[in-house]
Short mmCIF file of C-alpha atoms and ligand atoms in Angstrom, two decimals:
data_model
loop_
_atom_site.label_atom_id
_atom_site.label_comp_id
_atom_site.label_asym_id
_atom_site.label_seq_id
_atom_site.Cartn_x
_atom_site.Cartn_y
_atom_site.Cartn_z
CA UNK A 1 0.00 0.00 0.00
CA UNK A 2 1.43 3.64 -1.08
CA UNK A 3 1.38 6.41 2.00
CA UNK A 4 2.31 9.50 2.11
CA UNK A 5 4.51 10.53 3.90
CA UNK A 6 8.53 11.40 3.23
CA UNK A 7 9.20 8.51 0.46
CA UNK A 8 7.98 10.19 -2.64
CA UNK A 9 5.11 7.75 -4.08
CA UNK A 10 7.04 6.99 -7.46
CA UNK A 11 10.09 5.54 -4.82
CA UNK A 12 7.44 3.49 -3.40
CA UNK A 13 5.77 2.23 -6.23
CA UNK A 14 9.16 1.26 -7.42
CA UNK A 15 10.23 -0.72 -4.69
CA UNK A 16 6.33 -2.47 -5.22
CA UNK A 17 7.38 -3.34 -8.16
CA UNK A 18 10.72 -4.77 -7.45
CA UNK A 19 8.86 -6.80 -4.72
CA UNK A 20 6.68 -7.95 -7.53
CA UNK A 21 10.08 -8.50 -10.16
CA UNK A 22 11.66 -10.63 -7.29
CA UNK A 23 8.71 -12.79 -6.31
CA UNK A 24 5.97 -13.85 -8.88
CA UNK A 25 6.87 -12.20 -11.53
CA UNK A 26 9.59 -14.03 -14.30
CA UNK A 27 12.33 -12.61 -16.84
CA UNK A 28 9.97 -11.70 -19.77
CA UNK A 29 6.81 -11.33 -18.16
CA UNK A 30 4.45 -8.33 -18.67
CA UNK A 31 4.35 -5.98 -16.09
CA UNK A 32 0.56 -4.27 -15.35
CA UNK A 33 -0.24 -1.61 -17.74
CA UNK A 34 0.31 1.81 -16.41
CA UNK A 35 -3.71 2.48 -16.00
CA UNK A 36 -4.17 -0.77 -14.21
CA UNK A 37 -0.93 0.56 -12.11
CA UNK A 38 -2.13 4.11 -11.60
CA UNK A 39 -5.87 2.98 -10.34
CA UNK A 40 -4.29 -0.61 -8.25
CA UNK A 41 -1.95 2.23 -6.23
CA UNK A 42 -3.97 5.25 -6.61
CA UNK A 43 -1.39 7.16 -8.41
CA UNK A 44 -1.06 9.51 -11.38
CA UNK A 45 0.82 8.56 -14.54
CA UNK A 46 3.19 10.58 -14.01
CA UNK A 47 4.26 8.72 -10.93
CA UNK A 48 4.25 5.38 -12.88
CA UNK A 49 6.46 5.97 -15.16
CA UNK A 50 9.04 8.12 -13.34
CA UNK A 51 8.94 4.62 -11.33
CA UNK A 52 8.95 2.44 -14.71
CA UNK A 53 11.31 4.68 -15.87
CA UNK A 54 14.08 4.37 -12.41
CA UNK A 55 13.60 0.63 -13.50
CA UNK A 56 15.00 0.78 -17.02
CA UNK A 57 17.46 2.61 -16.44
CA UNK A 58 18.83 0.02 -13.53
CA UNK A 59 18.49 -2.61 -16.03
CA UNK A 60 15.54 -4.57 -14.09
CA UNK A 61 12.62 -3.93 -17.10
CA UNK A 62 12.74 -3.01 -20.47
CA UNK A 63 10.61 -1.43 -22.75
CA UNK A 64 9.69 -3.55 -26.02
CA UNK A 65 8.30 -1.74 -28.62
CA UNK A 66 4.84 -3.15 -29.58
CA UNK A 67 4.66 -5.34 -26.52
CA UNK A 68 4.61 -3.48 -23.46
CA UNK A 69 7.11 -3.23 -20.57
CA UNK A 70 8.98 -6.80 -19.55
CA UNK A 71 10.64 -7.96 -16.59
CA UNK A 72 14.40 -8.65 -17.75
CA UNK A 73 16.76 -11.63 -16.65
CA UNK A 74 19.05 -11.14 -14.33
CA UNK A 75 22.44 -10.39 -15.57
CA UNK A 76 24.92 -12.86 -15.50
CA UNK A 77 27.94 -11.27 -12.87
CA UNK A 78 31.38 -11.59 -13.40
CA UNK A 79 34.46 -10.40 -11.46
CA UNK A 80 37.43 -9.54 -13.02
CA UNK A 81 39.56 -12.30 -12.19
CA UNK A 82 41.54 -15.16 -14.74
CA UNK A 83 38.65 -17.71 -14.58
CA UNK A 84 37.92 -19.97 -17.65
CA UNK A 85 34.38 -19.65 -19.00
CA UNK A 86 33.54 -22.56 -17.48
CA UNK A 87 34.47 -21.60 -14.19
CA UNK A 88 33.03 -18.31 -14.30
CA UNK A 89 29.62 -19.92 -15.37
CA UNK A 90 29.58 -22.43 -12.55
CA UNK A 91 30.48 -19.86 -10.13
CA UNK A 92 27.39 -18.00 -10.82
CA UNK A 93 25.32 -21.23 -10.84
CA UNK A 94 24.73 -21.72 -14.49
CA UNK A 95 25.20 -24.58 -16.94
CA UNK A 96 28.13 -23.66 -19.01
CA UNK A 97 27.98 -25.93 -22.43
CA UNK A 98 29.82 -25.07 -25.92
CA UNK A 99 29.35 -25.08 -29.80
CA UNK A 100 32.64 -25.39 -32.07
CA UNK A 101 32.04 -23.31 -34.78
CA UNK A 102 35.68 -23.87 -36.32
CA UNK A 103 39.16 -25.22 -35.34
CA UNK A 104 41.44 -23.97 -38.18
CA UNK A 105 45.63 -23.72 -38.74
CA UNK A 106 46.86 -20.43 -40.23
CA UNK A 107 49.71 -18.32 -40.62
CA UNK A 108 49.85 -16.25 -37.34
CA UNK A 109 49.42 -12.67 -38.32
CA UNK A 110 50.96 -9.46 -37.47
CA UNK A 111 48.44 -8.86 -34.30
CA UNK A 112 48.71 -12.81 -33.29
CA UNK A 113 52.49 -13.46 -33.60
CA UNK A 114 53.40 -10.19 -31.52
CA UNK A 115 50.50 -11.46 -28.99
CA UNK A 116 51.99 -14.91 -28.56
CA UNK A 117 55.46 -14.01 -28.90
CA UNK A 118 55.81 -16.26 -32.36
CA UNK A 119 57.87 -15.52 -35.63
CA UNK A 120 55.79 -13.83 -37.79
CA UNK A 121 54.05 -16.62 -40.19
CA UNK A 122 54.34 -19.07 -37.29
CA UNK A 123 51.59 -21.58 -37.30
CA UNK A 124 48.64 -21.32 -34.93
CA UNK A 125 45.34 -22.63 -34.35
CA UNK A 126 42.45 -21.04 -34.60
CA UNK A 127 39.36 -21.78 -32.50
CA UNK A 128 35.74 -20.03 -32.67
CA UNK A 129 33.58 -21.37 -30.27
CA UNK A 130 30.02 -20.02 -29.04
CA UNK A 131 29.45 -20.44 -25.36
CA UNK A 132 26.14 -21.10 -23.89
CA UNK A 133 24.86 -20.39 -20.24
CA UNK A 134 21.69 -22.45 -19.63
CA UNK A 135 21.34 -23.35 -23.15
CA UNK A 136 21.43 -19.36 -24.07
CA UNK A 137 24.46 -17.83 -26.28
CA UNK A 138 26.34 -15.89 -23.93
CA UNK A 139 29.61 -15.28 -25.72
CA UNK A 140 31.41 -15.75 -28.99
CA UNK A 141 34.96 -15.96 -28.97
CA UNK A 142 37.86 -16.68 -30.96
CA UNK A 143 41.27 -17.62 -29.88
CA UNK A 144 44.48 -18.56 -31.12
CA UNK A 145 47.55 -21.14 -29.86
CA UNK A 146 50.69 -21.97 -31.11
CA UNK A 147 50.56 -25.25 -33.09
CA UNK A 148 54.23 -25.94 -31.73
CA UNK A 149 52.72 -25.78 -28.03
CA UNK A 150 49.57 -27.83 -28.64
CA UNK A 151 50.27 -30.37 -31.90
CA UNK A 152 47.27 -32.07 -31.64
CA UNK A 153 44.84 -29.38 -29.70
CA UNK A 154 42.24 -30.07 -33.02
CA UNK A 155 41.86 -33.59 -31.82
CA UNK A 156 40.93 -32.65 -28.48
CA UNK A 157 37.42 -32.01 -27.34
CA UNK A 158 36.62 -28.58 -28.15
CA UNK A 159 33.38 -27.99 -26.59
CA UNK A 160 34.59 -28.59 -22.98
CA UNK A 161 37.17 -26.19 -20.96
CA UNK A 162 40.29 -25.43 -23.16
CA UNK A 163 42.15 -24.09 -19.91
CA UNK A 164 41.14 -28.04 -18.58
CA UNK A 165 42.39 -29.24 -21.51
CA UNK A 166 45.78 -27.61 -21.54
CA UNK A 167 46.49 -28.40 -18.22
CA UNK A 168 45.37 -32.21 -18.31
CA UNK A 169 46.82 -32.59 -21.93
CA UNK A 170 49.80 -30.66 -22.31
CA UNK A 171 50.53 -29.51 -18.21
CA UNK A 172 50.19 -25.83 -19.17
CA UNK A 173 48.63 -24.07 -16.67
CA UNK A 174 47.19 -20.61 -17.56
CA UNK A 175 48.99 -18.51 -14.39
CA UNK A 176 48.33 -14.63 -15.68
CA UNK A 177 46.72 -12.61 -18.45
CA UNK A 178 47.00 -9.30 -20.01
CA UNK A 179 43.38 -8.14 -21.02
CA UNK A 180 41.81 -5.40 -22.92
CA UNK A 181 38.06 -4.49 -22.54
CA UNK A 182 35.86 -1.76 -24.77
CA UNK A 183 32.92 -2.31 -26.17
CA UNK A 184 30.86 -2.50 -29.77
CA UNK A 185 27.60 -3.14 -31.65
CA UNK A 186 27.04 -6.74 -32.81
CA UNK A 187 27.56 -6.89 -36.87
CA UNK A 188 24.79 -9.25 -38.47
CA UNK A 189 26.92 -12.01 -38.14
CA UNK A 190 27.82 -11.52 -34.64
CA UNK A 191 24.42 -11.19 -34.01
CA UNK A 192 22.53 -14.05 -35.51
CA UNK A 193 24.95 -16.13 -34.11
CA UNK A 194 24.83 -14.92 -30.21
CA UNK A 195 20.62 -14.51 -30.93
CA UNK A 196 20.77 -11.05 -30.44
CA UNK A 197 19.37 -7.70 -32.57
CA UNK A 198 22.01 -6.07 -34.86
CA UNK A 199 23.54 -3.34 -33.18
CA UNK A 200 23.20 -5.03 -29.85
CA UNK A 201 26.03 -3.77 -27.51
CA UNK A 202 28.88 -6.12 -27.32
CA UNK A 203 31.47 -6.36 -24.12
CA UNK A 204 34.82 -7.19 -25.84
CA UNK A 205 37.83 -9.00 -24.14
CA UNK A 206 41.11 -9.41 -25.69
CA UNK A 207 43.18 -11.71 -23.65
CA UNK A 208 46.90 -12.85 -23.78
CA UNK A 209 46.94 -15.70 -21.25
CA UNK A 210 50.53 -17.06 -20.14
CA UNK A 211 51.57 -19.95 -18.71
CA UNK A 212 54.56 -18.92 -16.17
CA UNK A 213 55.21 -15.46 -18.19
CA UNK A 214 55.42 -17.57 -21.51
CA UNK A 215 52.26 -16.51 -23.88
CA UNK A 216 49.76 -18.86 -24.87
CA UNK A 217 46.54 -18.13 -25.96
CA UNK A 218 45.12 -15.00 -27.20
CA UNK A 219 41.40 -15.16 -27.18
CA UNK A 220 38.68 -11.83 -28.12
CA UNK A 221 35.46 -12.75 -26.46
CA UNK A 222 32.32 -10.99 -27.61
CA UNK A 223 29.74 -11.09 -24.42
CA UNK A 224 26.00 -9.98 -24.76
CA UNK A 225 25.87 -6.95 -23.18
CA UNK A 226 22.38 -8.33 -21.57
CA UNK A 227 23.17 -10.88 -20.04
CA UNK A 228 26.85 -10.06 -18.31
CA UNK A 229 28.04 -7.40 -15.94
CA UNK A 230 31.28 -7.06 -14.41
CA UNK A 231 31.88 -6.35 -11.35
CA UNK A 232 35.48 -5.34 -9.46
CA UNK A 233 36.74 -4.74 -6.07
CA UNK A 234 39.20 -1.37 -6.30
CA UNK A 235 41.45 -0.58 -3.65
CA UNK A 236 43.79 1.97 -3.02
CA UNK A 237 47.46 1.67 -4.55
CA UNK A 238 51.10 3.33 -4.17
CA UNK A 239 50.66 5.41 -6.72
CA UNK A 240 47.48 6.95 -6.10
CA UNK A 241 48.18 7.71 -2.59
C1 LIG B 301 37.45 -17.05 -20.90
C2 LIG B 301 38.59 -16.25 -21.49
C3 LIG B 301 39.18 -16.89 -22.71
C4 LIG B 301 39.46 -18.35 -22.47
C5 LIG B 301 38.25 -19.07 -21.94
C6 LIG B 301 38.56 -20.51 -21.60
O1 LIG B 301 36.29 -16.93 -21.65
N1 LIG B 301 38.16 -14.89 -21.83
O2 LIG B 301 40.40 -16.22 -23.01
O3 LIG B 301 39.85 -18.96 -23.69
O4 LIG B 301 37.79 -18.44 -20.79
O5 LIG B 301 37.38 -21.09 -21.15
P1 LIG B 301 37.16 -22.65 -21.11
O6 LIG B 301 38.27 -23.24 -20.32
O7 LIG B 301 35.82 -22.82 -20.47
O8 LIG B 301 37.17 -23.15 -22.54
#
């Protein structure tokens, strides 16, 4: 029930709705219409959709055009720290699984060899793989090894862990990374293939991962930028003191 008092209605019809977002309603339900919210609380419009409007923006409902306002799923959270997919997945409690798309050798390029640390021309392969949380494409990603580190890596199975894999196969153990993060709108093919709109935005991750300071994999990750967040402890350091 809304009161008055010093919580402005539109702060407590939000937190009414967050009740309702937490409890019975699920990601991609229909929230009420705003008349059916304005006469169930006894509010003006105006008041619904400052509240609908505090709940967009925090990522908790969206707006689809032609439908109505939906509940949205839960991001998927991710700290910052040099976990396999896998891992990070079954941290968070969901059910990591993995399509090969392609498992390729090439010439290393320009970008690649400096990355690994190769000759220039050195042979590498080259891995695209779309990863799946609970059966729903949550990242695209394509990396590349040295051939001369992992000889038979395209006999291996592709669509479990890779970090599992080079440690059980070959005893490397991934031990630090170097990693770059900006973001971008999904391209078509980016798109169809991680079931998102074009134009979607994109988290990007370029990674060098070593194995005791020696480089060996460098992987760019596309995330949906609807289903992950990232989240990271700061703390204070020499320098900025
Ligand atoms: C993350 C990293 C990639 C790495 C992958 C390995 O997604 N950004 O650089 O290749 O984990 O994950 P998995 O061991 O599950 O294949």
């Amino acid at each position: 029930m809304l009161v008055d008092g010093p919580v402005p209605k539109h702060v407590q019809l939000r937190q009414a709705l967050l009740t309702a977002i937490d409890g019975e309603l699920s990601p991609g339900a229909m929230i009420p219409s705003e008349r059916d919210l304005m006469a169930h609380h006894g509010v003006s419009r105006a008041t619904v959709r400052a509240a609908i409007a505090g709940l967009v923006s925090d990522g908790r409902l969206a707006k689809v055009p032609g439908k109505g306002t939906v509940v949205t799923r839960p991001r998927v959270e991710s700290q910052l720290h040099l976990a396999s997919f896998t891992q990070d997945m079954r941290r968070r409690g969901h059910r990591p699984t993995t399509r090969l798309l392609s498992c390729v050798a090439e010439s290393a390029d320009e970008t690649v060899a400096k990355a690994l640390d190769l000759p220039a021309d050195a042979s590498v392969w080259r891995i695209e793989r779309l990863r799946l949380a609970d059966d729903e494409p949550m990242a695209l990603e394509t990396s590349w090894y040295p051939e001369s580190l992992f000889p038979r890596l395209d006999a291996e199975d592709l669509e479990s862990s890779l970090y599992a894999t080079l440690e059980s196969g070959y005893g490397v153990v991934i031990t630090g990374a170097e990693q770059t993060v900006w973001t971008e709108r999904a391209d078509r093919a980016h798109a169809r293939l991680l079931d998102t709109p074009a134009g979607a935005p994109l988290f990007v991750f370029d990674r060098v991962a070593s194995s005791t300071e020696r480089p060996v994999e460098r992987t760019v990750s596309r995330y949906r930028g609807d289903r992950y967040q990232l989240s990271m402890s700061l703390h204070r350091g020499p320098s900025s003191q």
